[in-house]
Structures are given as C-alpha cells and as structure tokens.
Amino acid sequence: GPGPTACLSVGSASAFSRTAPPYQLLHSAPRPGRFRFGYARSSAVGPGCAVLDQAFARYWRLLRYAGPRAPGEGPEAAGAPWIYLTVCLLPAGLETFSQLIWRDEDGTFYLNKTDIVDFPRFAHRGLLLDTSRHYLPLRAILETLDVMAYNKFNVFHWHIVDDPSFPYESAAFPELSRKGAYNPATHVYTLNDVKLVIEYARLRGIRVISEFDTPGHTLSWGPGAPGLLTPCYAGSIPSGAYGPVNPILNTTYQFMTELFREVSTVFPDFYLHLGGDEVDFTCWRSNPKIQAFMQWMGFGQDYAKLESFYIQRLLNIVSSYGKGYVVWQEVFDNGVKVKPDTIIHVWRENAGPYQQEVARVTKAGYRALLSAPWYLNRISYGQDWQAAYQVEPLEFEGSPEQKALVIGGEACMWGEFVDVTNLTPRLWPRAGAIAERLWSNKTVRDLQDAYIRLADFRCTLLRRGIPAQPLFTGYCDAEYSGF
Amino acid sequence: MQGQRGAMEPARLFLGILCASAALAASSLHQRPPQPEFLLQEPELELGESPSGSLWPLPRSLRILPRQLQLAPARFQLVHGPGSTAGPGCGLLQDAFRRYYEYIFGYSKWQNQGQRPLPAGTELLQLQVIIGSKDSECDNYPNITSNEACEYLIWYELFSLILLGLETFSQLVYEDDYGTFLINESEITDYPRFAHRGILLDTSRHFLPLKSILTNLDAMAFNKFNVLHWHVVDDHSFPYQSVTFPELSGKGSYSYDHVYTPTDVHLVIDYARLRGIRVIPEFDSPGHTQSWGKGQKDLLTPCFNGEHWSGSYGPVNPILNTTYHFMTDLFKEISGVFPDAYIHLGGDEVDFTCWKSNPDVTEFMKQQGFGIDYAKLESYYIQKILDIVSSANKGYIVWQEVFDKGVKIKPDTIVEVWISSLYTTELSRVTGAGFTTILAAPWYLDYISYGQDWKKYYSIEPLNFPGCEKQKKLVIGGEACLWGEFVDATNLTPRLWPRASAVGERLWSSENVTNIQDAYNRLVKHRCRMLRRGIAAEPLFVGYCDPEYRGR
C-alpha cells in the first residue's frame, strides 16, 4: 500500500512547517558518550521493538562519521537537553537525522535547529541485483542493503536466478542449485543466507521481493529438473539444446506448484516477481509436440497465446498462496489476463518511448513500476547520474487517476559485467540520483544543487566505509581506505 | 632460469630468456590469421579452454609437453642456480622468490596436507635462477636503452626479465582436483615485443592513496607492464611534496592529507623497482598548471580583461626569468628524486587565450619577433625547459603537440601520441621525422562504455601505420591511460583490470597473437588469478571465479 506519512522534527516543541528550515544552531549534540537515542514517554512503542532498537544502535555508530559543515552563527551556550524526534517512518527518519549532524574542526558534533516534514513521493523505491550472471557473496548484498537504507530505498528486488546459474538452494528441489549453481558448495544461497538477507533488510525498512523468472531465462533450471525445459528440435530429431519451460506438460505445473509454495513461504513479502520477459519462441516452434498442442488448443501460429497459457496457470498457482505479483511488461503487452492488483514492471528502452508504455499500462488500470530509464549496468563516460536524475516518472499522457497508479521505480544493476569487484562503485552514488527522484518532491530538479549535495553525500558514504565512486574531479576529506 | 627435478634423471623445465636471435621458432599452436576488426555487436564469446592454459600475456614461443611434474610446497624452492652471478645478497631476487612462492602456493590449504612420498623423477624440487651477466647489480633501477634488442635483454633489463620469467613460471603451475600442484614440462622463449609497456595513473584530478598505487604496481607486474607513467600533478591539485618548494603542495594539494611525501615517492619507486617497473614522473607544463600557481607567486600568466587583470591565471608565464629559475630548481630536485633516465614534460593542450590577453606577453612577442604566432612563444618556453632538463642529464618524453607545433626538440626525444583521431597518420609523421614514439591514443581506458571493450584495445596493432621498417622500429611501445576525472581509489582497480591486460598482451606478445577467442579463454582465467592475488579485477562477462574476490 502507499507509504505512511513520515515526519521528522528536531528540536523541542517545533511545529511542522513546510517553510524553509531556520538555520540556527541549537546546541552541541550529540556528544559521543553522552548522547543517546531513546523512546519518548508518549511513544507507542518502546524497548523491545527490534527495528527501532537496532536502528538506534546502528545510527549511534554512524553519527561518529558525521562530516564537516559550514558552521552557522557559532555555538550557543544554552540549549534544550533533549531532542524530540517524531518519526512515523523508520528508519528513514534516523537517516535524515544522521545527515543533519556535522562536526567542526575541533571534532565537536553539532546539530542545527531544524524543522523537517518528510515523506516519500513514491511508495516503491527499488533496487535490482542480479545474482545469477555473477554470484554476489552475502557481504556484497548486505552492504548494498546498508547503502539502500542510506538512500531511502525500500525494496530489494532480488533477481536471484536466471539462465547462467541457479544459486538459490531450494529445500523442495535441492538438485536445482546442486546442478545449476556455478559451484554448489560456494556459489549458493542457503536458506539461512536468504533469511539473513530478509531480516537484515527488514531492520533497515527494506522489503525483499524475489524474482523467479519464467518461462524464459531458465536454462540453469534444466540440469536439476529433468523434463522441465522444452527440448529443441533440429528437423525431426532433438538438437540437444533446451528452450524455455515446457508449457504443455502437467509435470511442469506440479513442479511450479511445489517450488512457489516454498518460495511463498521463504519470502514473506506480499509480492513475488514472476518475470515473464524475453521469451524466445524459436525452440517452442521447433518442437513437434508443442506444434501438436498448439493445434489442439486452437492457438494457430500465435506463440504469444502459448506463453499466455503458461503465465495464466502460473499466476493462478501463485494467487492460490495468497500472494500478489509483479511481472515484466511483456506479460501485459502479450495480453495475458492478470489480476487487477498485478504490478507491471516497465523496462524496455527500445520498444518506443517508455512513457507510452506507462500510459498504456495505467490506462488499463494496472499499477506500473518504472525501470526503463534506470538500467545502471549500462555505463558510459561522464556524469550519467544526471540523465537518471532528470527522469520524471509521471511525465506521460494520462489522467490523474492514471498517474496515481505509478507506484514507483527501480534502479537495475544487471550482472553481465558486474560482480563483487565492481558492484559498489558502479552502483553508488549513481543510484542515489534515482533514490532522490523517487523520494523527493517533483519540483526538486536543480542539477547544480543536486550535484553539490550528492558529491557531499558520496563523501559521507566513504566515511561510512562504502567505496562510492566520484562524480567528477575533487576529493573527500577521508578518502576510501578500506581495501 | 632452469627447473631441476629431484632425484634420478633431471627433467626439462626450461624457462629460457634468450636473445632475439636465439629464440626458438614460434610454435604453430597459436598462429591463426588475424581477426577482422572486431564489432561489439558480435555474439558474445563462449568460454573454452586455451591450449596455452591461463598464460597472460602469451610468451614468444611456447611448447607445453604432456609430462607433468609435481611440486610439493614443503620442499619446492626458488634458488640461485650454479654459476649465477647473483646470490643471496641480491635483495631484489630474494624478495621476488618469496613473493612468487606465495603466489604459487599461498592460496590453498596445503599446510594441512600430509607428507606423501612421490615416485622418483616426478617431482620438481627447485627452480634455479641463473644470472649470466657479469654486471649483476641487483640494486640498479630498471631502465630502457637503445633499440638493440639483444643487448638490451641481457645487459639492461635482465633483472626485470627474471622477474617476468618468475611470473610466467607461476602462471604455469596449477592445482589438480586433489589439490596437488602440477607443472607440465615446457619450453618457453620469451621476450617483449615492445620495450615500453606503460600504465598512466593520474593523481591530480583525484588523489590516489599510496596503497592504491602499490596494488596497481602488483597488478602491472602480473601483466608484464614495466613503466608507471605517474601523472602526478595537474590543474586540479599538486600532491607532490617538493623539498625545494614546499608551498606547491602546501597550497596546491587538495588537503594536507592529500600529498605524497618524499618518503611516499621513494616507496613507490622502490616497490616498482622490485617488480621490474620504472617510474616516469610527469610534470606537465606550461598548460595544466593551475594548481602550481597557488604555491608559487608569479609563476602563472595573469589573464587580462581589457586593460585590467581579470583575476584569473593562464599557463606558466614564459616571459619571466624567474620562471626559468624556478623550473631549474624544481627539475633539479625531480631529477634527483626519480632515478629513471626519462622525465615526462607534458606540453599538451596549451590554451593561448590568456597569453593573448596579457599586455606584457604581447610586448614580449613583439620584441622577439614572434608576430602573433603564439606557438612560437610556446616553443620558446618548451626549448628552455628541455635545455634545463637536458642539463640534469635526463631524457624527456613529451605529448605530441610539442612535435606538432614544430618545437625544436633533441633527436632522442620520445613523442607520446595521444590524440585518437588520425593517430596512425601522426605515428607516420613522428617516426618519419626520426623520433621515437609511444602510442597511447587508442588506449584511453578512462573512456568506459557498455560491454567487452577490452576486445577493442586488444585488436589494435601499434605498427599498423604507413611507414618503412625503420619508422616502425621507432615505436618503442605504448601506454594504457587511466585519467582521473571519474576515477579514484574506490573504482580504480576494477576499472583498470583486466581491461589493461589486453593492452599488456598487445605490447608483449608477437604481432600474430590476435585470436580473440583464445585470448578470452586465457584472460578469464588470468582475471581469476588476479582475484586470488588480491586484485579486484572486474569480470569480462557472465561467469564466476572460485574463489571470488575476497578483499575488503
């Protein structure tokens, strides 16, 4: 659902105000050693709330990495002994608070008296990582979750399996990773790993949406699930190669029923991403049994109908587990009947302007998720964060009702050329541009201002131990040293 | 270097370092016709096995025989062979022995293996390194010399080549499924195609912490690069701490944390030396010097707006005697600090706008009879700098503009070609005029793009320009340049490696080593080896290494 309103007020008895924050020095807090986060008496939750307890501990540690700021009018002797932080959306509010703290040259921490009203513009602010084309060690995923929280992303879209490898260790079908992972001993995610990722994300206010993409992008599933993929034919004999999932066998649907029963349980989020993109019909066409099935079903030569047939049955399976689903745009384009609460993920860059696709999806009454302009794996020389920043997700022809159906977007880091060696600097701070587009007001578009803040934020990331790459020439006080 | 087998009859493991004339005929394994110009739209390469295993760059000639020898970590030794003029007193070799023992064995759990007696004659016990040169001065700095390949191999780069031979040896050792270390009997003749194989790092646009530089020196050694072109200062910052002019970095560096002290510089030079790598510093002038102005009054030209100083500065002021006094002292220091025979003097991209605006410069032009040809003023400046550097007994390298603008330069000047458009024409012109040259133009690795751009770098043939044999001989090598606009310690290593490895093989291996499929098969393995050795080299394409990168 839409995100709850978050509000952050720093300073005693300050009223929420949308006016520019008065830039006054309140007092020198927090001092390491004395400053504490705590629950106010009026707080609805108290100690024992894991998300808050953990967030307090985490941000207390992060405060020591506060960076320099131009001092205001000089320290004021008297100050309020307490800071009240009214936060309805955690831990984003604590992140904002931590970004407000700065240090002077003597190492004293300061906080300006500040009124802030803050809530996200879009409810779905996602980041896609691809752990199939290259395996990402757990620590790379956890580090990414940390930085996502710093950027107020709230959805980790885990594109966990694909053609090249199947690192997800399934309890129901252990052969999938045993035969489909790059190395079944080292390049897998155990159930414990997955649970750790989900819990680590939860404590940072991040949902984990897993993607098990079918019927295409499944080559790595084949070795561990005999009979699942379509045998391709060369003339009248099997060529030895395999194509997409075989949609004409009952065993296929029995398999999917079992697999998604497990996946639905392991991943607690309401939504699953079911993929459905880029299905190549060549293999299906070559297979005589599929040809016969097409005829029998009256599909003629329209293989999109066969794809729809498969997807339809898959959606029914997933629905039966009480889950909602996200699918890539092809599922909508091919006219598959989907439930009204389906989220359509718009990704194609070259199939006409993506804005038209967003308009079509929302006109049909579906909710839309935008990724087309945000494929961060596509790199180029120069400051490409600016193009990502200048995207306006609601800039398409449509009614206000249609605009309301755009629930957000996702930055995608596909894995063809990315692994643990280059993931973090390639992702940050470029994804930060998208984070601000999805969080901040529509009117926040000033590139120069964004550059200054983003360059500064990048130095904050370095201080927190994250190797975020530079935007342009310059330096940070503390360069990255965590080799 | 010779390998000697334990007990019984000696097995042949000969890692030969020979003169060009004595090189074995190249084996037929890898001579396939050159590939056509590569297009990125081509389907991606399928990973396979190369007959040359994981060797990178490919040696001049290679014969891997089927017979396998085992290496036992507890017994295997790298030693000085009989008759070698070097001994345990040679620090450079002792360090290299220790380092390569670690590279060969250091990444497995061999410590836990039990002792297992091996059948006689199947174990390689020693790698003997024999230095034949009488002049085995282990503490010399690697250096370049004339184009007489044979002499240069023996006399000058001998120690560097020994280090490179150790690298090749370490790449030949592999582990079988049971963790046994094996090496095949092999015959290798190896020497570089080009003498100058450089990497340019830019520490002005972003400061690179020392550790970042040292890590990349390691990676350079793994790829047989032998020159670090250290573009140490530029417009943006002046991190080099000068003893003579401490204010240069005092005011021109990004901060007090962002400087290279004399100790740092010495460490870089020595770390490089132990890996057979020369360090050539670049102090680029008269342009690219904005950061110099902060710590040296009156060095830069004041720019004018009409009759008044505009508040900004341009290139170095070429009309003042004080400028040349300053440069004399600065380059005297630099010549002492950097032992290499060459200094890079820059000379690129000089913008005349400021000089044109300045009335004193205009007056000087008139006096000198330069008319309005400001290239003559630039020549005037450059020639004085060249004289200063010559008098310090150093050779010099300049960017191509110095040649293009007709500055009179000494015959032994090395001209570096960097402008990507028409660089082959430029190579013809420079070598036609009789100058030695270094090619950098097609290898600007800071220009990133989506996909496997290493293939583009790999497919460059440096001698593919119109010219006679004599001209081709004047191309002494090339450099992969990683300019620093968008690069700092956070992304340097994965951006440079393994993309620079493609350049490394082009500069080392034979001209006919152009099979992109074979290169891909070897480079994928080479990249995994770099990961094992702690270099965060990025992937070429989909796949995996076992183990993945564990640093950080």
PDB file of N, CA, C and O in Angstrom, chain B residues 25-64:
ATOM      1  N   ALA B  25      61.887 -21.148 -32.916  1.00  0.00           N
ATOM      2  CA  ALA B  25      60.837 -20.804 -33.871  1.00  0.00           C
ATOM      3  C   ALA B  25      59.503 -20.854 -33.142  1.00  0.00           C
ATOM      4  O   ALA B  25      59.267 -21.745 -32.337  1.00  0.00           O
ATOM      5  N   ALA B  26      58.666 -19.897 -33.431  1.00  0.00           N
ATOM      6  CA  ALA B  26      57.379 -19.849 -32.752  1.00  0.00           C
ATOM      7  C   ALA B  26      56.600 -21.117 -33.057  1.00  0.00           C
ATOM      8  O   ALA B  26      56.621 -21.609 -34.171  1.00  0.00           O
ATOM      9  N   SER B  27      55.979 -21.657 -32.063  1.00  0.00           N
ATOM     10  CA  SER B  27      55.233 -22.879 -32.284  1.00  0.00           C
ATOM     11  C   SER B  27      53.996 -22.558 -33.117  1.00  0.00           C
ATOM     12  O   SER B  27      53.553 -21.420 -33.208  1.00  0.00           O
ATOM     13  N   SER B  28      53.429 -23.589 -33.694  1.00  0.00           N
ATOM     14  CA  SER B  28      52.300 -23.344 -34.598  1.00  0.00           C
ATOM     15  C   SER B  28      50.983 -23.292 -33.853  1.00  0.00           C
ATOM     16  O   SER B  28      49.939 -23.119 -34.433  1.00  0.00           O
ATOM     17  N   LEU B  29      51.054 -23.439 -32.550  1.00  0.00           N
ATOM     18  CA  LEU B  29      49.810 -23.551 -31.791  1.00  0.00           C
ATOM     19  C   LEU B  29      48.898 -22.349 -31.940  1.00  0.00           C
ATOM     20  O   LEU B  29      47.686 -22.473 -31.966  1.00  0.00           O
ATOM     21  N   HIS B  30      49.504 -21.184 -32.034  1.00  0.00           N
ATOM     22  CA  HIS B  30      48.648 -20.007 -31.877  1.00  0.00           C
ATOM     23  C   HIS B  30      48.661 -19.087 -33.071  1.00  0.00           C
ATOM     24  O   HIS B  30      48.297 -17.940 -32.977  1.00  0.00           O
ATOM     25  N   GLN B  31      49.155 -19.621 -34.171  1.00  0.00           N
ATOM     26  CA  GLN B  31      49.214 -18.732 -35.324  1.00  0.00           C
ATOM     27  C   GLN B  31      47.985 -18.913 -36.188  1.00  0.00           C
ATOM     28  O   GLN B  31      47.935 -19.744 -37.075  1.00  0.00           O
ATOM     29  N   ARG B  32      46.993 -18.147 -35.873  1.00  0.00           N
ATOM     30  CA  ARG B  32      45.827 -18.136 -36.732  1.00  0.00           C
ATOM     31  C   ARG B  32      45.801 -16.781 -37.402  1.00  0.00           C
ATOM     32  O   ARG B  32      46.390 -15.823 -36.902  1.00  0.00           O
ATOM     33  N   PRO B  33      45.148 -16.709 -38.556  1.00  0.00           N
ATOM     34  CA  PRO B  33      45.148 -15.419 -39.256  1.00  0.00           C
ATOM     35  C   PRO B  33      44.545 -14.334 -38.371  1.00  0.00           C
ATOM     36  O   PRO B  33      43.672 -14.615 -37.547  1.00  0.00           O
ATOM     37  N   PRO B  34      45.018 -13.113 -38.529  1.00  0.00           N
ATOM     38  CA  PRO B  34      44.480 -12.016 -37.728  1.00  0.00           C
ATOM     39  C   PRO B  34      42.979 -11.909 -37.922  1.00  0.00           C
ATOM     40  O   PRO B  34      42.473 -12.114 -39.028  1.00  0.00           O
ATOM     41  N   GLN B  35      42.305 -11.603 -36.849  1.00  0.00           N
ATOM     42  CA  GLN B  35      40.852 -11.457 -36.923  1.00  0.00           C
ATOM     43  C   GLN B  35      40.491 -10.124 -37.572  1.00  0.00           C
ATOM     44  O   GLN B  35      41.223  -9.155 -37.459  1.00  0.00           O
ATOM     45  N   PRO B  36      39.364 -10.079 -38.253  1.00  0.00           N
ATOM     46  CA  PRO B  36      38.914  -8.794 -38.786  1.00  0.00           C
ATOM     47  C   PRO B  36      38.579  -7.831 -37.647  1.00  0.00           C
ATOM     48  O   PRO B  36      38.416  -8.254 -36.505  1.00  0.00           O
ATOM     49  N   GLU B  37      38.490  -6.589 -37.973  1.00  0.00           N
ATOM     50  CA  GLU B  37      38.135  -5.560 -36.994  1.00  0.00           C
ATOM     51  C   GLU B  37      36.938  -6.026 -36.182  1.00  0.00           C
ATOM     52  O   GLU B  37      35.920  -6.422 -36.712  1.00  0.00           O
ATOM     53  N   PHE B  38      37.090  -5.979 -34.886  1.00  0.00           N
ATOM     54  CA  PHE B  38      36.052  -6.543 -34.046  1.00  0.00           C
ATOM     55  C   PHE B  38      34.871  -5.585 -33.874  1.00  0.00           C
ATOM     56  O   PHE B  38      35.041  -4.390 -33.713  1.00  0.00           O
ATOM     57  N   LEU B  39      33.697  -6.142 -33.932  1.00  0.00           N
ATOM     58  CA  LEU B  39      32.495  -5.329 -33.705  1.00  0.00           C
ATOM     59  C   LEU B  39      31.836  -5.755 -32.410  1.00  0.00           C
ATOM     60  O   LEU B  39      31.707  -6.934 -32.126  1.00  0.00           O
ATOM     61  N   LEU B  40      31.414  -4.797 -31.639  1.00  0.00           N
ATOM     62  CA  LEU B  40      30.836  -5.122 -30.334  1.00  0.00           C
ATOM     63  C   LEU B  40      29.494  -5.834 -30.462  1.00  0.00           C
ATOM     64  O   LEU B  40      29.033  -6.480 -29.550  1.00  0.00           O
ATOM     65  N   GLN B  41      28.863  -5.707 -31.614  1.00  0.00           N
ATOM     66  CA  GLN B  41      27.559  -6.341 -31.785  1.00  0.00           C
ATOM     67  C   GLN B  41      27.686  -7.846 -31.990  1.00  0.00           C
ATOM     68  O   GLN B  41      26.702  -8.561 -31.998  1.00  0.00           O
ATOM     69  N   GLU B  42      28.905  -8.319 -32.195  1.00  0.00           N
ATOM     70  CA  GLU B  42      29.076  -9.743 -32.392  1.00  0.00           C
ATOM     71  C   GLU B  42      28.551 -10.510 -31.204  1.00  0.00           C
ATOM     72  O   GLU B  42      28.557 -10.027 -30.085  1.00  0.00           O
ATOM     73  N   PRO B  43      28.115 -11.741 -31.448  1.00  0.00           N
ATOM     74  CA  PRO B  43      27.659 -12.550 -30.314  1.00  0.00           C
ATOM     75  C   PRO B  43      28.787 -12.723 -29.310  1.00  0.00           C
ATOM     76  O   PRO B  43      29.959 -12.742 -29.674  1.00  0.00           O
ATOM     77  N   GLU B  44      28.415 -12.861 -28.056  1.00  0.00           N
ATOM     78  CA  GLU B  44      29.424 -12.992 -27.024  1.00  0.00           C
ATOM     79  C   GLU B  44      30.198 -14.294 -27.205  1.00  0.00           C
ATOM     80  O   GLU B  44      29.687 -15.278 -27.702  1.00  0.00           O
ATOM     81  N   LEU B  45      31.455 -14.274 -26.772  1.00  0.00           N
ATOM     82  CA  LEU B  45      32.310 -15.443 -26.915  1.00  0.00           C
ATOM     83  C   LEU B  45      31.877 -16.524 -25.935  1.00  0.00           C
ATOM     84  O   LEU B  45      31.435 -16.242 -24.834  1.00  0.00           O
ATOM     85  N   GLU B  46      31.998 -17.746 -26.372  1.00  0.00           N
ATOM     86  CA  GLU B  46      31.756 -18.875 -25.479  1.00  0.00           C
ATOM     87  C   GLU B  46      33.065 -19.205 -24.784  1.00  0.00           C
ATOM     88  O   GLU B  46      34.105 -19.304 -25.424  1.00  0.00           O
ATOM     89  N   LEU B  47      32.986 -19.407 -23.491  1.00  0.00           N
ATOM     90  CA  LEU B  47      34.202 -19.706 -22.753  1.00  0.00           C
ATOM     91  C   LEU B  47      34.677 -21.122 -23.058  1.00  0.00           C
ATOM     92  O   LEU B  47      33.886 -22.049 -23.073  1.00  0.00           O
ATOM     93  N   GLY B  48      35.952 -21.268 -23.343  1.00  0.00           N
ATOM     94  CA  GLY B  48      36.520 -22.587 -23.592  1.00  0.00           C
ATOM     95  C   GLY B  48      37.910 -22.694 -23.007  1.00  0.00           C
ATOM     96  O   GLY B  48      38.335 -21.834 -22.241  1.00  0.00           O
ATOM     97  N   GLU B  49      38.624 -23.751 -23.368  1.00  0.00           N
ATOM     98  CA  GLU B  49      39.980 -23.952 -22.879  1.00  0.00           C
ATOM     99  C   GLU B  49      40.969 -23.484 -23.938  1.00  0.00           C
ATOM    100  O   GLU B  49      40.812 -23.798 -25.118  1.00  0.00           O
ATOM    101  N   SER B  50      41.992 -22.780 -23.519  1.00  0.00           N
ATOM    102  CA  SER B  50      43.058 -22.422 -24.432  1.00  0.00           C
ATOM    103  C   SER B  50      44.149 -23.459 -24.324  1.00  0.00           C
ATOM    104  O   SER B  50      44.441 -23.943 -23.227  1.00  0.00           O
ATOM    105  N   PRO B  51      44.774 -23.829 -25.449  1.00  0.00           N
ATOM    106  CA  PRO B  51      45.923 -24.743 -25.357  1.00  0.00           C
ATOM    107  C   PRO B  51      47.055 -24.144 -24.528  1.00  0.00           C
ATOM    108  O   PRO B  51      47.933 -24.868 -24.066  1.00  0.00           O
ATOM    109  N   SER B  52      47.031 -22.846 -24.330  1.00  0.00           N
ATOM    110  CA  SER B  52      48.075 -22.197 -23.531  1.00  0.00           C
ATOM    111  C   SER B  52      47.631 -21.980 -22.092  1.00  0.00           C
ATOM    112  O   SER B  52      48.225 -21.185 -21.372  1.00  0.00           O
ATOM    113  N   GLY B  53      46.566 -22.674 -21.689  1.00  0.00           N
ATOM    114  CA  GLY B  53      46.150 -22.586 -20.297  1.00  0.00           C
ATOM    115  C   GLY B  53      45.743 -21.188 -19.913  1.00  0.00           C
ATOM    116  O   GLY B  53      44.889 -20.585 -20.543  1.00  0.00           O
ATOM    117  N   SER B  54      46.375 -20.676 -18.868  1.00  0.00           N
ATOM    118  CA  SER B  54      45.982 -19.371 -18.349  1.00  0.00           C
ATOM    119  C   SER B  54      47.091 -18.352 -18.555  1.00  0.00           C
ATOM    120  O   SER B  54      47.092 -17.310 -17.927  1.00  0.00           O
ATOM    121  N   LEU B  55      48.054 -18.635 -19.421  1.00  0.00           N
ATOM    122  CA  LEU B  55      49.187 -17.722 -19.578  1.00  0.00           C
ATOM    123  C   LEU B  55      48.744 -16.371 -20.117  1.00  0.00           C
ATOM    124  O   LEU B  55      48.009 -16.298 -21.102  1.00  0.00           O
ATOM    125  N   TRP B  56      49.199 -15.311 -19.496  1.00  0.00           N
ATOM    126  CA  TRP B  56      48.883 -13.954 -19.954  1.00  0.00           C
ATOM    127  C   TRP B  56      49.993 -13.019 -19.516  1.00  0.00           C
ATOM    128  O   TRP B  56      50.261 -12.952 -18.332  1.00  0.00           O
ATOM    129  N   PRO B  57      50.612 -12.274 -20.396  1.00  0.00           N
ATOM    130  CA  PRO B  57      50.480 -12.351 -21.849  1.00  0.00           C
ATOM    131  C   PRO B  57      51.187 -13.584 -22.403  1.00  0.00           C
ATOM    132  O   PRO B  57      52.049 -14.153 -21.739  1.00  0.00           O
ATOM    133  N   LEU B  58      50.821 -13.942 -23.609  1.00  0.00           N
ATOM    134  CA  LEU B  58      51.350 -15.151 -24.225  1.00  0.00           C
ATOM    135  C   LEU B  58      52.829 -14.982 -24.530  1.00  0.00           C
ATOM    136  O   LEU B  58      53.241 -13.982 -25.103  1.00  0.00           O
ATOM    137  N   PRO B  59      53.658 -15.982 -24.142  1.00  0.00           N
ATOM    138  CA  PRO B  59      55.091 -15.892 -24.442  1.00  0.00           C
ATOM    139  C   PRO B  59      55.367 -15.952 -25.946  1.00  0.00           C
ATOM    140  O   PRO B  59      54.511 -16.333 -26.728  1.00  0.00           O
ATOM    141  N   ARG B  60      56.609 -15.592 -26.314  1.00  0.00           N
ATOM    142  CA  ARG B  60      57.013 -15.577 -27.718  1.00  0.00           C
ATOM    143  C   ARG B  60      56.901 -16.960 -28.330  1.00  0.00           C
ATOM    144  O   ARG B  60      56.413 -17.154 -29.414  1.00  0.00           O
ATOM    145  N   SER B  61      57.425 -17.958 -27.639  1.00  0.00           N
ATOM    146  CA  SER B  61      57.191 -19.308 -28.124  1.00  0.00           C
ATOM    147  C   SER B  61      56.965 -20.192 -26.926  1.00  0.00           C
ATOM    148  O   SER B  61      57.496 -19.950 -25.841  1.00  0.00           O
ATOM    149  N   LEU B  62      56.147 -21.191 -27.129  1.00  0.00           N
ATOM    150  CA  LEU B  62      55.666 -21.966 -26.002  1.00  0.00           C
ATOM    151  C   LEU B  62      55.431 -23.389 -26.469  1.00  0.00           C
ATOM    152  O   LEU B  62      54.792 -23.626 -27.487  1.00  0.00           O
ATOM    153  N   ARG B  63      56.016 -24.311 -25.758  1.00  0.00           N
ATOM    154  CA  ARG B  63      55.718 -25.715 -26.035  1.00  0.00           C
ATOM    155  C   ARG B  63      55.423 -26.363 -24.696  1.00  0.00           C
ATOM    156  O   ARG B  63      56.325 -26.509 -23.869  1.00  0.00           O
ATOM    157  N   ILE B  64      54.168 -26.680 -24.466  1.00  0.00           N
ATOM    158  CA  ILE B  64      53.805 -27.357 -23.222  1.00  0.00           C
ATOM    159  C   ILE B  64      53.744 -28.841 -23.532  1.00  0.00           C
ATOM    160  O   ILE B  64      52.968 -29.277 -24.373  1.00  0.00           O
TER     161      ILE B  64
END
